[in-house]
GROMACS .gro file of C-alpha atoms in nm:
model
  290
    1MET     CA    1  -3.904  16.112  16.351
    2ARG     CA    2  -3.743  16.027  16.019
    3TYR     CA    3  -3.973  15.935  15.729
    4ASP     CA    4  -3.915  15.725  15.421
    5VAL     CA    5  -4.098  15.981  15.206
    6ILE     CA    6  -4.239  16.329  15.258
    7VAL     CA    7  -4.509  16.434  15.012
    8ILE     CA    8  -4.562  16.809  14.983
    9GLY     CA    9  -4.913  16.896  14.869
   10ALA     CA   10  -5.235  16.737  14.996
   11GLY     CA   11  -5.448  16.775  14.686
   12ILE     CA   12  -5.577  16.480  14.487
   13VAL     CA   13  -5.234  16.411  14.333
   14GLY     CA   14  -5.025  16.438  14.651
   15THR     CA   15  -5.279  16.248  14.860
   16SER     CA   16  -5.301  15.965  14.605
   17ILE     CA   17  -4.921  15.937  14.593
   18ALA     CA   18  -4.897  15.935  14.972
   19TRP     CA   19  -5.171  15.671  14.999
   20HIS     CA   20  -5.004  15.432  14.756
   21LEU     CA   21  -4.660  15.479  14.913
   22GLN     CA   22  -4.799  15.414  15.261
   23GLN     CA   23  -4.984  15.106  15.135
   24ASN     CA   24  -4.654  14.976  14.998
   25ASN     CA   25  -4.489  14.987  15.342
   26SER     CA   26  -4.322  15.329  15.326
   27GLN     CA   27  -4.361  15.557  15.627
   28VAL     CA   28  -4.502  15.876  15.475
   29LEU     CA   29  -4.561  16.232  15.593
   30LEU     CA   30  -4.814  16.441  15.395
   31LEU     CA   31  -4.758  16.816  15.426
   32ASP     CA   32  -4.976  17.109  15.316
   33LYS     CA   33  -5.044  17.464  15.430
   34LYS     CA   34  -5.420  17.397  15.410
   35PRO     CA   35  -5.638  17.098  15.507
   36PRO     CA   36  -5.643  16.819  15.246
   37GLY     CA   37  -5.840  16.886  14.929
   38GLU     CA   38  -5.909  17.253  15.002
   39GLU     CA   39  -5.702  17.418  14.729
   40THR     CA   40  -5.747  17.346  14.358
   41SER     CA   41  -5.870  16.989  14.421
   42TYR     CA   42  -6.181  17.127  14.589
   43GLY     CA   43  -6.307  17.295  14.273
   44ASN     CA   44  -6.200  17.062  13.993
   45ALA     CA   45  -6.436  16.926  13.727
   46GLY     CA   46  -6.523  16.617  13.930
   47ILE     CA   47  -6.442  16.369  13.652
   48ILE     CA   48  -6.181  16.092  13.649
   49THR     CA   49  -6.108  16.137  13.281
   50ARG     CA   50  -6.023  15.794  13.140
   51GLU     CA   51  -6.084  15.937  12.792
   52ALA     CA   52  -5.818  16.209  12.831
   53VAL     CA   53  -5.546  16.020  12.643
   54ASN     CA   54  -5.455  16.328  12.439
   55THR     CA   55  -5.280  16.637  12.571
   56LYS     CA   56  -5.388  16.993  12.492
   57PRO     CA   57  -5.137  17.152  12.252
   58PHE     CA   58  -5.085  17.524  12.213
   59PRO     CA   59  -5.274  17.666  11.910
   60ARG     CA   60  -5.043  17.649  11.608
   61SER     CA   61  -5.258  17.748  11.312
   62PHE     CA   62  -5.315  18.116  11.233
   63LYS     CA   63  -5.689  18.047  11.218
   64GLU     CA   64  -5.691  17.915  11.573
   65ILE     CA   65  -5.465  18.193  11.703
   66PHE     CA   66  -5.682  18.464  11.547
   67ARG     CA   67  -5.989  18.295  11.700
   68VAL     CA   68  -5.859  18.328  12.055
   69LEU     CA   69  -5.682  18.665  12.020
   70PRO     CA   70  -5.999  18.874  12.085
   71ASN     CA   71  -6.014  18.702  12.426
   72LYS     CA   72  -6.387  18.631  12.396
   73SER     CA   73  -6.389  18.251  12.369
   74THR     CA   74  -6.480  18.031  12.665
   75ASP     CA   75  -6.206  17.772  12.619
   76ILE     CA   76  -5.911  18.012  12.634
   77ARG     CA   77  -5.904  18.333  12.838
   78TYR     CA   78  -5.594  18.532  12.924
   79ARG     CA   79  -5.456  18.854  13.069
   80TRP     CA   80  -5.195  19.050  12.878
   81SER     CA   81  -5.009  19.125  13.203
   82ALA     CA   82  -4.984  18.753  13.278
   83ILE     CA   83  -4.863  18.672  12.925
   84TYR     CA   84  -4.585  18.929  12.957
   85GLY     CA   85  -4.452  18.758  13.269
   86LEU     CA   86  -4.484  18.408  13.122
   87GLN     CA   87  -4.325  18.459  12.781
   88ARG     CA   88  -4.060  18.188  12.825
   89PRO     CA   89  -4.286  17.901  12.941
   90LEU     CA   90  -4.550  17.993  12.682
   91LEU     CA   91  -4.284  17.986  12.409
   92GLN     CA   92  -4.175  17.641  12.533
   93TYR     CA   93  -4.538  17.530  12.529
   94TRP     CA   94  -4.573  17.649  12.168
   95ALA     CA   95  -4.244  17.486  12.061
   96ASN     CA   96  -4.350  17.150  12.205
   97SER     CA   97  -4.694  17.161  12.040
   98SER     CA   98  -4.583  17.059  11.691
   99ILE     CA   99  -4.762  16.755  11.548
  100LYS     CA  100  -4.453  16.533  11.579
  101LYS     CA  101  -4.379  16.631  11.938
  102VAL     CA  102  -4.743  16.606  12.047
  103GLU     CA  103  -4.763  16.252  11.907
  104ALA     CA  104  -4.460  16.149  12.114
  105ILE     CA  105  -4.591  16.322  12.427
  106ASP     CA  106  -4.935  16.165  12.387
  107LYS     CA  107  -4.784  15.816  12.378
  108GLU     CA  108  -4.620  15.875  12.716
  109TRP     CA  109  -4.924  16.055  12.859
  110ALA     CA  110  -5.160  15.772  12.762
  111THR     CA  111  -4.958  15.525  12.969
  112LEU     CA  112  -5.050  15.727  13.279
  113ILE     CA  113  -5.416  15.779  13.191
  114GLU     CA  114  -5.478  15.409  13.126
  115HIS     CA  115  -5.429  15.337  13.497
  116CYS     CA  116  -5.635  15.623  13.640
  117THR     CA  117  -5.961  15.440  13.716
  118ASN     CA  118  -5.791  15.122  13.841
  119GLU     CA  119  -5.567  15.316  14.079
  120HIS     CA  120  -5.856  15.527  14.202
  121ASP     CA  121  -6.069  15.216  14.246
  122SER     CA  122  -5.833  15.066  14.504
  123MET     CA  123  -5.843  15.390  14.706
  124ILE     CA  124  -6.220  15.428  14.669
  125ARG     CA  125  -6.282  15.076  14.802
  126ALA     CA  126  -6.030  15.111  15.086
  127SER     CA  127  -6.171  15.446  15.197
  128GLY     CA  128  -6.539  15.343  15.165
  129ALA     CA  129  -6.602  15.632  14.927
  130ASN     CA  130  -6.817  15.443  14.676
  131GLU     CA  131  -7.110  15.680  14.726
  132LEU     CA  132  -6.897  15.971  14.604
  133VAL     CA  133  -6.825  15.815  14.264
  134SER     CA  134  -7.063  15.728  13.978
  135LYS     CA  135  -6.917  15.498  13.713
  136VAL     CA  136  -7.153  15.616  13.439
  137GLY     CA  137  -6.920  15.818  13.214
  138TRP     CA  138  -7.007  16.166  13.090
  139ILE     CA  139  -7.144  16.325  12.775
  140GLU     CA  140  -6.956  16.581  12.567
  141LEU     CA  141  -7.203  16.800  12.376
  142HIS     CA  142  -7.134  16.984  12.051
  143ARG     CA  143  -7.305  17.282  11.892
  144LYS     CA  144  -7.101  17.295  11.570
  145SER     CA  145  -7.066  17.021  11.310
  146SER     CA  146  -6.695  17.104  11.265
  147SER     CA  147  -6.608  17.035  11.630
  148PHE     CA  148  -6.840  16.732  11.639
  149GLU     CA  149  -6.678  16.574  11.333
  150LYS     CA  150  -6.331  16.642  11.474
  151ALA     CA  151  -6.423  16.472  11.801
  152ILE     CA  152  -6.575  16.173  11.617
  153ASN     CA  153  -6.258  16.133  11.408
  154LYS     CA  154  -6.036  16.137  11.720
  155ALA     CA  155  -6.248  15.891  11.918
  156PRO     CA  156  -6.127  15.569  11.746
  157LYS     CA  157  -5.768  15.656  11.839
  158ALA     CA  158  -5.879  15.691  12.201
  159ALA     CA  159  -6.051  15.352  12.171
  160ASP     CA  160  -5.714  15.203  12.073
  161GLN     CA  161  -5.598  15.313  12.420
  162GLY     CA  162  -5.885  15.133  12.597
  163VAL     CA  163  -6.134  15.421  12.601
  164GLU     CA  164  -6.501  15.321  12.561
  165TYR     CA  165  -6.733  15.562  12.381
  166GLN     CA  166  -7.057  15.600  12.187
  167VAL     CA  167  -7.141  15.867  11.931
  168LEU     CA  168  -7.487  16.014  12.003
  169SER     CA  169  -7.709  16.186  11.749
  170LEU     CA  170  -7.953  16.456  11.856
  171ALA     CA  171  -8.228  16.192  11.858
  172ASP     CA  172  -8.011  15.968  12.079
  173LEU     CA  173  -7.956  16.253  12.325
  174LYS     CA  174  -8.325  16.329  12.351
  175GLU     CA  175  -8.404  15.963  12.411
  176LEU     CA  176  -8.129  15.929  12.671
  177GLU     CA  177  -8.214  16.250  12.858
  178PRO     CA  178  -8.576  16.349  12.773
  179ASN     CA  179  -8.583  16.626  13.036
  180VAL     CA  180  -8.285  16.817  12.894
  181ASN     CA  181  -8.322  17.104  12.648
  182PHE     CA  182  -8.090  17.029  12.356
  183THR     CA  183  -8.167  17.345  12.160
  184ASP     CA  184  -7.863  17.454  11.957
  185TYR     CA  185  -7.688  17.117  11.997
  186ILE     CA  186  -7.632  16.871  11.715
  187GLY     CA  187  -7.493  16.565  11.895
  188GLY     CA  188  -7.246  16.437  12.147
  189ILE     CA  189  -7.008  16.164  12.258
  190HIS     CA  190  -7.069  15.948  12.562
  191TRP     CA  191  -6.732  15.866  12.720
  192LYS     CA  192  -6.839  15.550  12.898
  193ASN     CA  193  -6.553  15.443  13.123
  194SER     CA  194  -6.479  15.780  13.280
  195TRP     CA  195  -6.613  15.830  13.633
  196GLN     CA  196  -6.798  16.122  13.792
  197VAL     CA  197  -6.707  16.247  14.139
  198LYS     CA  198  -6.992  16.407  14.333
  199ASP     CA  199  -6.765  16.585  14.583
  200PRO     CA  200  -6.399  16.619  14.472
  201GLY     CA  201  -6.284  16.772  14.799
  202GLY     CA  202  -6.473  16.507  14.993
  203LEU     CA  203  -6.302  16.231  14.796
  204VAL     CA  204  -5.959  16.371  14.889
  205LYS     CA  205  -6.060  16.377  15.256
  206ALA     CA  206  -6.180  16.016  15.231
  207TYR     CA  207  -5.843  15.913  15.088
  208VAL     CA  208  -5.662  16.102  15.365
  209LYS     CA  209  -5.868  15.925  15.632
  210SER     CA  210  -5.771  15.589  15.480
  211PHE     CA  211  -5.408  15.707  15.462
  212GLU     CA  212  -5.412  15.791  15.834
  213GLU     CA  213  -5.572  15.455  15.916
  214MET     CA  214  -5.265  15.294  15.756
  215ALA     CA  215  -5.049  15.494  16.004
  216GLY     CA  216  -4.961  15.769  15.759
  217ASP     CA  217  -4.886  16.110  15.913
  218ILE     CA  218  -5.030  16.444  15.802
  219LYS     CA  219  -4.923  16.791  15.913
  220GLN     CA  220  -5.067  17.131  15.822
  221SER     CA  221  -4.786  17.380  15.777
  222SER     CA  222  -4.625  17.594  15.506
  223VAL     CA  223  -4.303  17.454  15.359
  224LYS     CA  224  -4.024  17.712  15.363
  225ASP     CA  225  -3.729  17.516  15.231
  226ILE     CA  226  -3.614  17.178  15.100
  227ILE     CA  227  -3.253  17.094  15.179
  228GLN     CA  228  -3.053  16.800  15.047
  229THR     CA  229  -2.838  16.630  15.313
  230GLU     CA  230  -2.584  16.347  15.311
  231SER     CA  231  -2.851  16.103  15.430
  232GLY     CA  232  -3.146  16.229  15.227
  233TRP     CA  233  -3.357  16.542  15.264
  234GLN     CA  234  -3.471  16.794  15.523
  235VAL     CA  235  -3.802  16.972  15.476
  236VAL     CA  236  -3.827  17.296  15.673
  237THR     CA  237  -4.172  17.430  15.761
  238GLU     CA  238  -4.279  17.745  15.943
  239ASP     CA  239  -4.264  17.571  16.281
  240GLN     CA  240  -4.055  17.255  16.244
  241SER     CA  241  -3.823  17.055  16.020
  242TYR     CA  242  -3.859  16.692  15.908
  243SER     CA  243  -3.606  16.442  15.772
  244CYS     CA  244  -3.665  16.179  15.505
  245GLN     CA  245  -3.501  15.961  15.244
  246ASP     CA  246  -3.707  16.090  14.950
  247VAL     CA  247  -3.928  16.393  14.876
  248VAL     CA  248  -4.225  16.420  14.642
  249VAL     CA  249  -4.331  16.773  14.548
  250ALA     CA  250  -4.697  16.773  14.438
  251ALA     CA  251  -4.796  17.129  14.519
  252GLY     CA  252  -4.939  17.216  14.178
  253PRO     CA  253  -4.818  17.550  14.036
  254TRP     CA  254  -4.662  17.634  14.372
  255SER     CA  255  -4.415  17.348  14.317
  256ALA     CA  256  -4.199  17.569  14.095
  257ASP     CA  257  -4.111  17.804  14.383
  258LEU     CA  258  -4.018  17.511  14.608
  259ILE     CA  259  -3.785  17.335  14.364
  260LYS     CA  260  -3.622  17.637  14.198
  261PRO     CA  261  -3.360  17.675  14.478
  262LEU     CA  262  -3.259  17.314  14.402
  263GLY     CA  263  -3.170  17.407  14.044
  264TYR     CA  264  -3.493  17.301  13.873
  265ASN     CA  265  -3.645  17.565  13.646
  266ILE     CA  266  -3.963  17.390  13.534
  267PRO     CA  267  -4.217  17.612  13.352
  268LEU     CA  268  -4.515  17.574  13.585
  269PHE     CA  269  -4.776  17.846  13.620
  270PRO     CA  270  -5.131  17.863  13.757
  271MET     CA  271  -5.448  17.849  13.551
  272ARG     CA  272  -5.756  18.015  13.689
  273GLY     CA  273  -6.077  17.813  13.687
  274TYR     CA  274  -6.438  17.861  13.786
  275HIS     CA  275  -6.697  17.622  13.921
  276GLN     CA  276  -7.056  17.626  14.040
  277HIS     CA  277  -7.246  17.372  14.246
  278PHE     CA  278  -7.600  17.260  14.166
  279GLY     CA  279  -7.842  17.055  14.371
  280CYS     CA  280  -7.983  16.753  14.184
  281ASN     CA  281  -8.293  16.541  14.229
  282GLY     CA  282  -8.222  16.178  14.152
  283GLN     CA  283  -7.937  16.061  13.930
  284ASN     CA  284  -7.834  16.307  13.659
  285SER     CA  285  -7.566  16.312  13.395
  286CYS     CA  286  -7.272  16.550  13.399
  287TRP     CA  287  -7.258  16.772  13.090
  288CYS     CA  288  -6.964  16.951  12.936
  289ARG     CA  289  -7.065  17.214  12.680
  290VAL     CA  290  -6.827  17.256  12.388
   0.00000   0.00000   0.00000
């Protein structure tokens, strides 16, 4: 069978792309070596971050670089062996983190973020996954006045991009969440129109079920090669090959290995993350400690 589009990668990004393409009358095949949502999308933060209209630039000031060099901070951790092998992409990251370039990048990035909740909402409703999503925002806590003031100063710019927020004093936090110990914290920001996801992997599976109900195809197999042909593309897996008009590669950091033979040398590399699950009684807020 020949497909209109083959999407490689069944995480939250690839699955969302496949769902929207299938809804818009394309015949789509979704390919992944693992079941949907069982790689990095299983352990993500569980937040649809409507407030994330700013990218994360590489540290440029000497003060910031010296802060992270001891490798003891929680926001940036690294291995010297990994840095040695990633010198070129890290240098590109640094070069594109100047104030002028970040401003230009943020303008483009914000045009994607502004649609995130609306686009998810259509999939949530179609897949019946409303119970997996809480539209209550999240609270960013701060221990230091310097970081708190910086966040407060940036918030109005986010509001210009449609982000809703409220600055919370320590008294506000205690009133909002009387059962939480706010020792060592000085305040926070409630990002109101971001959404919490109770089970990120489960949400991907719900989207995939809806995708299949629209006659989308899904196969579990490792992609070995992507070949351009006169009539489109051929995607070769470990046990079969598939033809299509267009290919979308959404395999996260593994995408670089798939597209390099095609002449694309995009600086993609993995970031290691950690997560822990907690059981909750009743409805609780999601906290990010800064």
